[in-house]
N, CA and C of each residue as an Amber inpcrd file, in Angstrom:
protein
   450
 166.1770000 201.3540000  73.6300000 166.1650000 202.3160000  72.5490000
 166.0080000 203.7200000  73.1030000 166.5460000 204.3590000  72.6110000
 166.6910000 205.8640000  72.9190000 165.4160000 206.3930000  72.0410000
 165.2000000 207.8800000  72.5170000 163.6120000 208.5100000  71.8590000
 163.7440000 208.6450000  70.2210000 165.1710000 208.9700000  70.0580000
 165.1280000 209.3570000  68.8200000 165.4670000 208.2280000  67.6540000
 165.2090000 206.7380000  68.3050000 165.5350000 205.3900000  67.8980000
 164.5470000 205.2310000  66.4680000 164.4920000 205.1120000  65.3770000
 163.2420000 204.8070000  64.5690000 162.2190000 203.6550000  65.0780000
 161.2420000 203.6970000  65.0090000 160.3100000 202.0950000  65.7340000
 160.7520000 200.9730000  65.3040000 160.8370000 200.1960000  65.9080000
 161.1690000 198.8320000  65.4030000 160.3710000 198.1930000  64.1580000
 158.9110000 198.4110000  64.0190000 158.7230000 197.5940000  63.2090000
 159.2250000 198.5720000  61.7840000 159.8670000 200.0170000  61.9450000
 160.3780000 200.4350000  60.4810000 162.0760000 200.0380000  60.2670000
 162.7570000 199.0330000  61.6200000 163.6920000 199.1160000  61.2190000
 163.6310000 197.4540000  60.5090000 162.6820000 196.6820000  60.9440000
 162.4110000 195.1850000  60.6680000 161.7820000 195.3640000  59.3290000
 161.2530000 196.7970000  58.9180000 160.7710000 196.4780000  57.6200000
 161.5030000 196.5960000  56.8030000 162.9510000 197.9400000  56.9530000
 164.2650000 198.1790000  56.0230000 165.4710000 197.4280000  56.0410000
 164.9170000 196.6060000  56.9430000 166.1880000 194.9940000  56.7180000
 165.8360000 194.0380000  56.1690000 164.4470000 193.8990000  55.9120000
 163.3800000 192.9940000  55.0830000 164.1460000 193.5760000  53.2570000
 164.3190000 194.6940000  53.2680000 163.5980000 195.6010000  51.8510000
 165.2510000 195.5410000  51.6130000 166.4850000 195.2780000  52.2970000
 167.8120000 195.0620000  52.1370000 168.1150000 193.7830000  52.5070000
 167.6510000 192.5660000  51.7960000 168.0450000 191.0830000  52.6170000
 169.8910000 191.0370000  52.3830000 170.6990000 190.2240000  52.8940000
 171.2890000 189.4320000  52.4250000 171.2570000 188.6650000  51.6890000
 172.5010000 188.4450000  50.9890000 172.2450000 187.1400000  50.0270000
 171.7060000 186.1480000  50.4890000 170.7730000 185.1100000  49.5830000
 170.2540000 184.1820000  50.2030000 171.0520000 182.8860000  50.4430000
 171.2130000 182.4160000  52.1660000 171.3100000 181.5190000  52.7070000
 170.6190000 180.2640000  52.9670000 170.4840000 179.2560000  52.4590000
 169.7530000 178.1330000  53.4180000 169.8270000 177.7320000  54.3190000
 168.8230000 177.6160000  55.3720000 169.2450000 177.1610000  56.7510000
 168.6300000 175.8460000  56.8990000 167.4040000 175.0930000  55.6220000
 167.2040000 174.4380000  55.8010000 167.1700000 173.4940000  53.9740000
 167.4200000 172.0000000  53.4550000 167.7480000 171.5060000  52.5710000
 166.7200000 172.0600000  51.6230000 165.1770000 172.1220000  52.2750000
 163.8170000 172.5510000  51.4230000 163.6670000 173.7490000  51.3370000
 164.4690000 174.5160000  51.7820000 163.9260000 175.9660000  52.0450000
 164.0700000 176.6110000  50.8120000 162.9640000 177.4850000  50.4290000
 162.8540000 178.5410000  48.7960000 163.1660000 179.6730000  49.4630000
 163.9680000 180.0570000  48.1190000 164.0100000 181.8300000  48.0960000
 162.6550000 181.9320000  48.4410000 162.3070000 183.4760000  49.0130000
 161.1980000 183.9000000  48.9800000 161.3340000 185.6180000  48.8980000
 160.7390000 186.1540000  47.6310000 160.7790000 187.4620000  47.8070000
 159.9870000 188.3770000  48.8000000 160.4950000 189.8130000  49.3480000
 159.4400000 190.3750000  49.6360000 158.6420000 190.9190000  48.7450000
 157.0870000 191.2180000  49.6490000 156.4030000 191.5630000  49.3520000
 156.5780000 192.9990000  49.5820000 155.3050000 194.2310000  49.2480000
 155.5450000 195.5790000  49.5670000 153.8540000 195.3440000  49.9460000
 153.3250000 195.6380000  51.8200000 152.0350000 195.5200000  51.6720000
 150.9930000 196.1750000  51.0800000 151.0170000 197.4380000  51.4670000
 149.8900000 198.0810000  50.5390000 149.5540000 197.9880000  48.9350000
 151.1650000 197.6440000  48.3790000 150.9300000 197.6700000  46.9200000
 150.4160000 196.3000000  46.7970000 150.7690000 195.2780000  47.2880000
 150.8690000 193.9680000  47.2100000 151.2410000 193.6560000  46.0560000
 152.7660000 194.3720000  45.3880000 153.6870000 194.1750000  44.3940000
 155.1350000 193.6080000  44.9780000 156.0520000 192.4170000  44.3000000
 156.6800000 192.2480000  45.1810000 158.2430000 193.3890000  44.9620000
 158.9640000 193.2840000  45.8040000 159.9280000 194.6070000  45.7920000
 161.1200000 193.8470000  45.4360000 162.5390000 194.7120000  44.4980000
 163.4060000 194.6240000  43.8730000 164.3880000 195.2040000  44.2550000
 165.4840000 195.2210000  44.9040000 166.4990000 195.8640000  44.9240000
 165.9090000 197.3920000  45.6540000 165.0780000 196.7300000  46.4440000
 164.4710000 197.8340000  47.9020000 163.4930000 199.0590000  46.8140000
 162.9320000 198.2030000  45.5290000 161.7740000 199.2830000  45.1480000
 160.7900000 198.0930000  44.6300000 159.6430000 198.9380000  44.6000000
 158.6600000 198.0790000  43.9000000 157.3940000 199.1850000  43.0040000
 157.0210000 198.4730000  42.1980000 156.0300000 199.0800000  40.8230000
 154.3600000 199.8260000  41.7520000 154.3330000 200.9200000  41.3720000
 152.9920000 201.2100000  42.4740000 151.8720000 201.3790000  41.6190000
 151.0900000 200.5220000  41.8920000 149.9720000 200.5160000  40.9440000
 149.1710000 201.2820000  40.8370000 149.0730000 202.4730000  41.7990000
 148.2510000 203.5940000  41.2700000 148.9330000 204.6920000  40.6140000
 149.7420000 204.9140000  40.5120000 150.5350000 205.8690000  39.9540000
 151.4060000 205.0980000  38.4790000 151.8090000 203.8170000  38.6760000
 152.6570000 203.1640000  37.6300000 154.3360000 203.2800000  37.5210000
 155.0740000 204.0640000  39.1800000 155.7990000 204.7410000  38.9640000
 156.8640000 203.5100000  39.8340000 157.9540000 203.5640000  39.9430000
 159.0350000 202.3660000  40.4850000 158.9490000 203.7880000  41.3950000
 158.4950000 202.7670000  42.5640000 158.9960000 203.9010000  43.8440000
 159.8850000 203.0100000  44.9150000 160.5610000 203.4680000  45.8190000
 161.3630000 203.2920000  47.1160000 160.3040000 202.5010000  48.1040000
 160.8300000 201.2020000  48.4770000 159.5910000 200.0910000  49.4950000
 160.2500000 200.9140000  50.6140000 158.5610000 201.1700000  51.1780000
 159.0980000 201.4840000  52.7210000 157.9330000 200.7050000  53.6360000
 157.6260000 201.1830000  54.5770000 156.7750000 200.1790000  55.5670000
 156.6640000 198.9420000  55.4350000 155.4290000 197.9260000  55.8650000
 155.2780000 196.8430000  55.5800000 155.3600000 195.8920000  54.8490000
 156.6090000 194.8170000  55.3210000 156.7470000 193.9090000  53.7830000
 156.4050000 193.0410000  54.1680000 156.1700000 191.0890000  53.5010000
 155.5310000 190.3020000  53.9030000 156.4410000 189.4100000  52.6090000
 156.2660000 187.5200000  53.3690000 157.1960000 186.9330000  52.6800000
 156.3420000 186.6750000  51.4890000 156.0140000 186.6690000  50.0940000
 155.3780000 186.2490000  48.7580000 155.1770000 184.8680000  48.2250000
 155.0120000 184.6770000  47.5910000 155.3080000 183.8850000  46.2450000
 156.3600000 183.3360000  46.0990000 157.0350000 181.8970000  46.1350000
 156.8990000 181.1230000  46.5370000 156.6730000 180.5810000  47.8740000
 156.1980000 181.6440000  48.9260000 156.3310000 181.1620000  50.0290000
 154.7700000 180.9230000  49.9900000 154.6660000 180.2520000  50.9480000
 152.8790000 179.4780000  51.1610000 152.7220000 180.1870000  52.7630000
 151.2590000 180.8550000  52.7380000 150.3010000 181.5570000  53.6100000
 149.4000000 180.5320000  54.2710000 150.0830000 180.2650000  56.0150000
 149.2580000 179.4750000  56.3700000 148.6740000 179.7680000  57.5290000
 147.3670000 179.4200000  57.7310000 146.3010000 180.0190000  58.4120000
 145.9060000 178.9650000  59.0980000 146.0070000 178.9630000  60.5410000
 145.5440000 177.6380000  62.0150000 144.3630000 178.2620000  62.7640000
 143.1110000 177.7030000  62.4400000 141.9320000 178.1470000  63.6660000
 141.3860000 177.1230000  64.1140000 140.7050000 176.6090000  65.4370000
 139.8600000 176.0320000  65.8990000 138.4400000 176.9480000  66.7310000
 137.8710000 175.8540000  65.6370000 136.1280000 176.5210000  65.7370000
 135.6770000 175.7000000  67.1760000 136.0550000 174.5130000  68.0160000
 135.5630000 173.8100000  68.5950000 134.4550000 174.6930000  69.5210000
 133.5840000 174.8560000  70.1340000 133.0170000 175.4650000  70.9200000
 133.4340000 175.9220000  72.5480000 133.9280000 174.5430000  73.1890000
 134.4350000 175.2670000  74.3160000 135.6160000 175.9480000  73.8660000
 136.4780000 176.0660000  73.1230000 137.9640000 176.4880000  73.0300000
 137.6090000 177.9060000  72.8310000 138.8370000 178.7660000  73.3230000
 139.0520000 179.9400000  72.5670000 139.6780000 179.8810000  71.1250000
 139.0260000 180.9490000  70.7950000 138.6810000 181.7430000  69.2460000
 140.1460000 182.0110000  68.7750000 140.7380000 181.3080000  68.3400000
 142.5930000 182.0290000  67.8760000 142.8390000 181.6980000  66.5900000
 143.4330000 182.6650000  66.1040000 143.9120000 182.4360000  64.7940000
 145.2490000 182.7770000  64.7690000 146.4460000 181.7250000  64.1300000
 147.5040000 181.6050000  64.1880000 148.1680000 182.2720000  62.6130000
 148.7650000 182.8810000  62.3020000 149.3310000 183.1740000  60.4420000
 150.8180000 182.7660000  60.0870000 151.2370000 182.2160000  58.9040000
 152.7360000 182.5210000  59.4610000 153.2230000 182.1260000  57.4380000
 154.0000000 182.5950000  57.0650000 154.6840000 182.7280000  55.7080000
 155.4030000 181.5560000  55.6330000 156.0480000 180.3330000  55.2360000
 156.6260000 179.7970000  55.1660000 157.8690000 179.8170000  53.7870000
 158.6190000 179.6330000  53.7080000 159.4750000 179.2050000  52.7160000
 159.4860000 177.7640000  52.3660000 158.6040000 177.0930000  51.9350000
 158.7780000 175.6990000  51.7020000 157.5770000 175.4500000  50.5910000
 157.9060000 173.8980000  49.9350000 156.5490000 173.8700000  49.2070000
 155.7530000 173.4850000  50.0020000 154.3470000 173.4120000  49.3280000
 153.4060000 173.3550000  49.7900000 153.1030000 171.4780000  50.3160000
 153.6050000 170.5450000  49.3650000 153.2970000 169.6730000  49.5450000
 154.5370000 169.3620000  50.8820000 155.1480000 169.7670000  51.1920000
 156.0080000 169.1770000  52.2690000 155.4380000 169.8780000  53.7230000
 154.5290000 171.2020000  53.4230000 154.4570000 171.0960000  54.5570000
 152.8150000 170.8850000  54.9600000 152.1380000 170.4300000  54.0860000
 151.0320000 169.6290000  54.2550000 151.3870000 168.9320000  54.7110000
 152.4940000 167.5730000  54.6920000 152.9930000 166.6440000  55.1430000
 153.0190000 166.9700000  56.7240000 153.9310000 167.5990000  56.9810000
 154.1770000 167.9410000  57.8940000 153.2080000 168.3810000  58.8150000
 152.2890000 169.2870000  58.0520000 150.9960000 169.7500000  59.2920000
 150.3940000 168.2110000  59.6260000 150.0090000 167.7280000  58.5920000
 149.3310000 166.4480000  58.7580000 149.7870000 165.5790000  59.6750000
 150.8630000 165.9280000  59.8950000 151.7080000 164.6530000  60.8520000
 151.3420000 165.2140000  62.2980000 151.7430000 166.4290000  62.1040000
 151.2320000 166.9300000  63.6960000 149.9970000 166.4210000  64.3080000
 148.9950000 166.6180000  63.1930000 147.6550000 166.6230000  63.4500000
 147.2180000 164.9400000  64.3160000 148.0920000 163.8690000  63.5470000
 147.9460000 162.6660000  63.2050000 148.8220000 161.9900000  64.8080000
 149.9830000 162.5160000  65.2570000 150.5230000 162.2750000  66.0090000
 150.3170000 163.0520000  67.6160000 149.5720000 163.9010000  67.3010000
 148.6040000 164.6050000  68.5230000 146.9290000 164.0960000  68.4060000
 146.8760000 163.5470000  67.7330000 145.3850000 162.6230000  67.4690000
 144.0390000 164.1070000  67.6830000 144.4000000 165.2410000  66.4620000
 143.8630000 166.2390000  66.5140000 142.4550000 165.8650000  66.1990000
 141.4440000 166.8100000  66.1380000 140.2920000 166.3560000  65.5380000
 140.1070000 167.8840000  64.1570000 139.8160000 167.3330000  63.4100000
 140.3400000 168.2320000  62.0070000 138.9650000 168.6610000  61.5230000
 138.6420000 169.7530000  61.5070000 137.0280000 169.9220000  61.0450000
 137.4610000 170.1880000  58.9270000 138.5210000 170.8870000  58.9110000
 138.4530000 171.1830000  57.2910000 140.3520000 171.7550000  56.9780000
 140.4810000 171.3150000  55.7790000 141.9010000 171.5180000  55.2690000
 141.7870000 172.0620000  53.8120000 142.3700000 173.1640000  53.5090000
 142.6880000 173.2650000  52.1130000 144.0160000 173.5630000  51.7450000
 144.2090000 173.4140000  50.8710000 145.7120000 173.6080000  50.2470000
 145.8690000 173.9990000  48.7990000 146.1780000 175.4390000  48.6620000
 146.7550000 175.7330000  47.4940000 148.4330000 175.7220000  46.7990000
 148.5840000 176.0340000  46.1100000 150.2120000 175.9330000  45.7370000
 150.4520000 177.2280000  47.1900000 149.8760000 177.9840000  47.1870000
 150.6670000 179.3300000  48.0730000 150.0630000 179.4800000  49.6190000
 149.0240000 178.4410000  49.6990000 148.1570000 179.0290000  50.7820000
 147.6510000 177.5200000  51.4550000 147.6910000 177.2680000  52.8260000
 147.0030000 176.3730000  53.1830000 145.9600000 176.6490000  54.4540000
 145.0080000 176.4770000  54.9820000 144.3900000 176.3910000  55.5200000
 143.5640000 175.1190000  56.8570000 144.1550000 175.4360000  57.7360000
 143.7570000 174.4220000  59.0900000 142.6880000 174.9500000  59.5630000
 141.3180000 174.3550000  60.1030000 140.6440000 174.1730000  60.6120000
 140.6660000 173.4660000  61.8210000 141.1570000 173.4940000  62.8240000
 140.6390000 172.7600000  64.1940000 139.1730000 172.2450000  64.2290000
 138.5850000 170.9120000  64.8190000 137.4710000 171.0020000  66.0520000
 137.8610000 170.4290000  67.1420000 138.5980000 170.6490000  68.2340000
 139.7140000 170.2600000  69.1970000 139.4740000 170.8650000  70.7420000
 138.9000000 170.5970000  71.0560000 138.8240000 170.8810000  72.9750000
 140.5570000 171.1950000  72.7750000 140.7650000 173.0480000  73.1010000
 142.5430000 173.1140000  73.6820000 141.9440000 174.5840000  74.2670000
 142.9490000 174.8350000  75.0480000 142.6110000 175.8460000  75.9610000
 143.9150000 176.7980000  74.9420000 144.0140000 178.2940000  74.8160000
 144.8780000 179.0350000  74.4120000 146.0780000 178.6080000  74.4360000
 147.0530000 178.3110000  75.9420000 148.1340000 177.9080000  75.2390000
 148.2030000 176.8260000  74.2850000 147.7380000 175.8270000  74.5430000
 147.7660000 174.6320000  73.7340000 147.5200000 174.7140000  72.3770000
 146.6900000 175.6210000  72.0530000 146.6380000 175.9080000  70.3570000
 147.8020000 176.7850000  70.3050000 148.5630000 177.8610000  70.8050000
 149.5810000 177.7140000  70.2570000 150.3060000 177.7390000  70.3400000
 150.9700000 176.7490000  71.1800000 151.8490000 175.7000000  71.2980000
 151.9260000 174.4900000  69.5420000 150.4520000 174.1600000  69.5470000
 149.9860000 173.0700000  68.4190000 150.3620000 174.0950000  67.2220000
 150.3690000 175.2470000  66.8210000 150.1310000 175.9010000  66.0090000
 151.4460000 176.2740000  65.5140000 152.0210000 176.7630000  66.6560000
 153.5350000 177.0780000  66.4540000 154.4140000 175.5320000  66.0030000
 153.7970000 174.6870000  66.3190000 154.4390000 172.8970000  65.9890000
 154.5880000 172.8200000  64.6980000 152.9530000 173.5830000  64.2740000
 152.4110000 173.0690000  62.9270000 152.8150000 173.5020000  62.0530000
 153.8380000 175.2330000  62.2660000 154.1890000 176.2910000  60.9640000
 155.7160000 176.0620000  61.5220000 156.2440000 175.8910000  62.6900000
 157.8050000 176.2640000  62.5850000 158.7590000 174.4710000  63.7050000
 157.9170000 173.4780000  63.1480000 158.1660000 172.5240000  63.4360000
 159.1100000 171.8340000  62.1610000 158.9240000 172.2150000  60.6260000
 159.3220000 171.5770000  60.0010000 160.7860000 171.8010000  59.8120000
 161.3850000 173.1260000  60.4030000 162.4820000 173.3940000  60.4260000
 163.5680000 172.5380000  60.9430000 162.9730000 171.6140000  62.1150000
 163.8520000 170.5850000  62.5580000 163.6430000 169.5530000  61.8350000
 163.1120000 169.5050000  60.7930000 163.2290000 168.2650000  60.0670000
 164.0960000 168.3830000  58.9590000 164.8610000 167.2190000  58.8080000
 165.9140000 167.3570000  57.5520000 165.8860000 165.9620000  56.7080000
C-alpha cells in the first residue's frame, strides 16, 4: 500500500457496508446483516438509524455480523493453560452449530467446564491442559470447522 492508501480496516469496513448480493457458500448458511458498531443499529443500504440524534446517517467505521448470526465466545480457565479468548460471528443457527461445537469437544475428548447457548450467542468454557497453539487450533475447529460440513 502506498501512504496515501486508506487503512485497511476502513476499506474492510466499506465493503462490509456495500455487500454483494447474497451468495451461499454453504446449504445452512443465513443471510446475516451488518451491524454499525458504535450505534449497535443494524445498517441498510450503507446507512443506519443513530440513536442519539434519531437521524438516518451514512455507516462508516466498524461493522460486525448481527442477528441472525450467533456470537461465539471459546475460553479455557484450566490453570496451567494460557488465558485466550477466541470470538467469531457465525452465519448459521444456533442449534447446528452447538452440534457441531459439541462434536469437536466429544471427538477431541475435551474437558468442558460450562456451555451456554442462546438463539444468537453461545458460549464455551474450556477446563483442558492446551498450550496456546492448541486452543487455537481447537477453537478455530470449533467456529470455522462447520463450513466443511455439508
Amino acid at each position: 500500500m502506498e501512504a496515501s492508501d486508506p487503512p485497511l480496516a476502513q476499506v474492510l469496513a466499506e465493503a462490509n457496508l456495500h455487500p454483494q448480493p447474497f451468495h451461499r457458500e454453504h446449504p445452512d448458511e443465513l443471510h446475516t446483516p451488518s451491524w454499525h458498531a458504535a450505534s449497535n443499529r443494524p445498517i441498510v443500504d450503507g446507512k443506519f438509524n443513530d440513536p442519539e440524534t434519531g437521524e438516518v446517517r451514512d455507516a462508516g467505521g466498524l461493522v460486525f455480523s448481527g442477528p441472525p448470526a450467533v456470537d461465539i465466545i471459546i475460553t479455557n480457565i484450566h490453570e496451567g493453560s494460557s488465558n485466550n479468548i477466541f470470538r467469531a460471528q457465525l452465519p448459521f443457527r444456533m442449534e447446528k452449530l452447538l452440534a457441531w461445537i459439541l462434536r469437536v469437544v466429544g471427538e477431541r475428548k475435551l474437558q468442558l467446564d460450562s456451555l451456554n447457548a442462546t438463539p444468537y450467542a453461545i458460549r464455551v468454557v474450556l477446563a483442558h491442559e492446551l498450550n496456546e497453539g492448541q486452543f487455537h487450533e481447537i477453537a478455530h475447529e470449533m467456529a470455522t470447522g462447520i463450513w466443511g460440513q455439508q
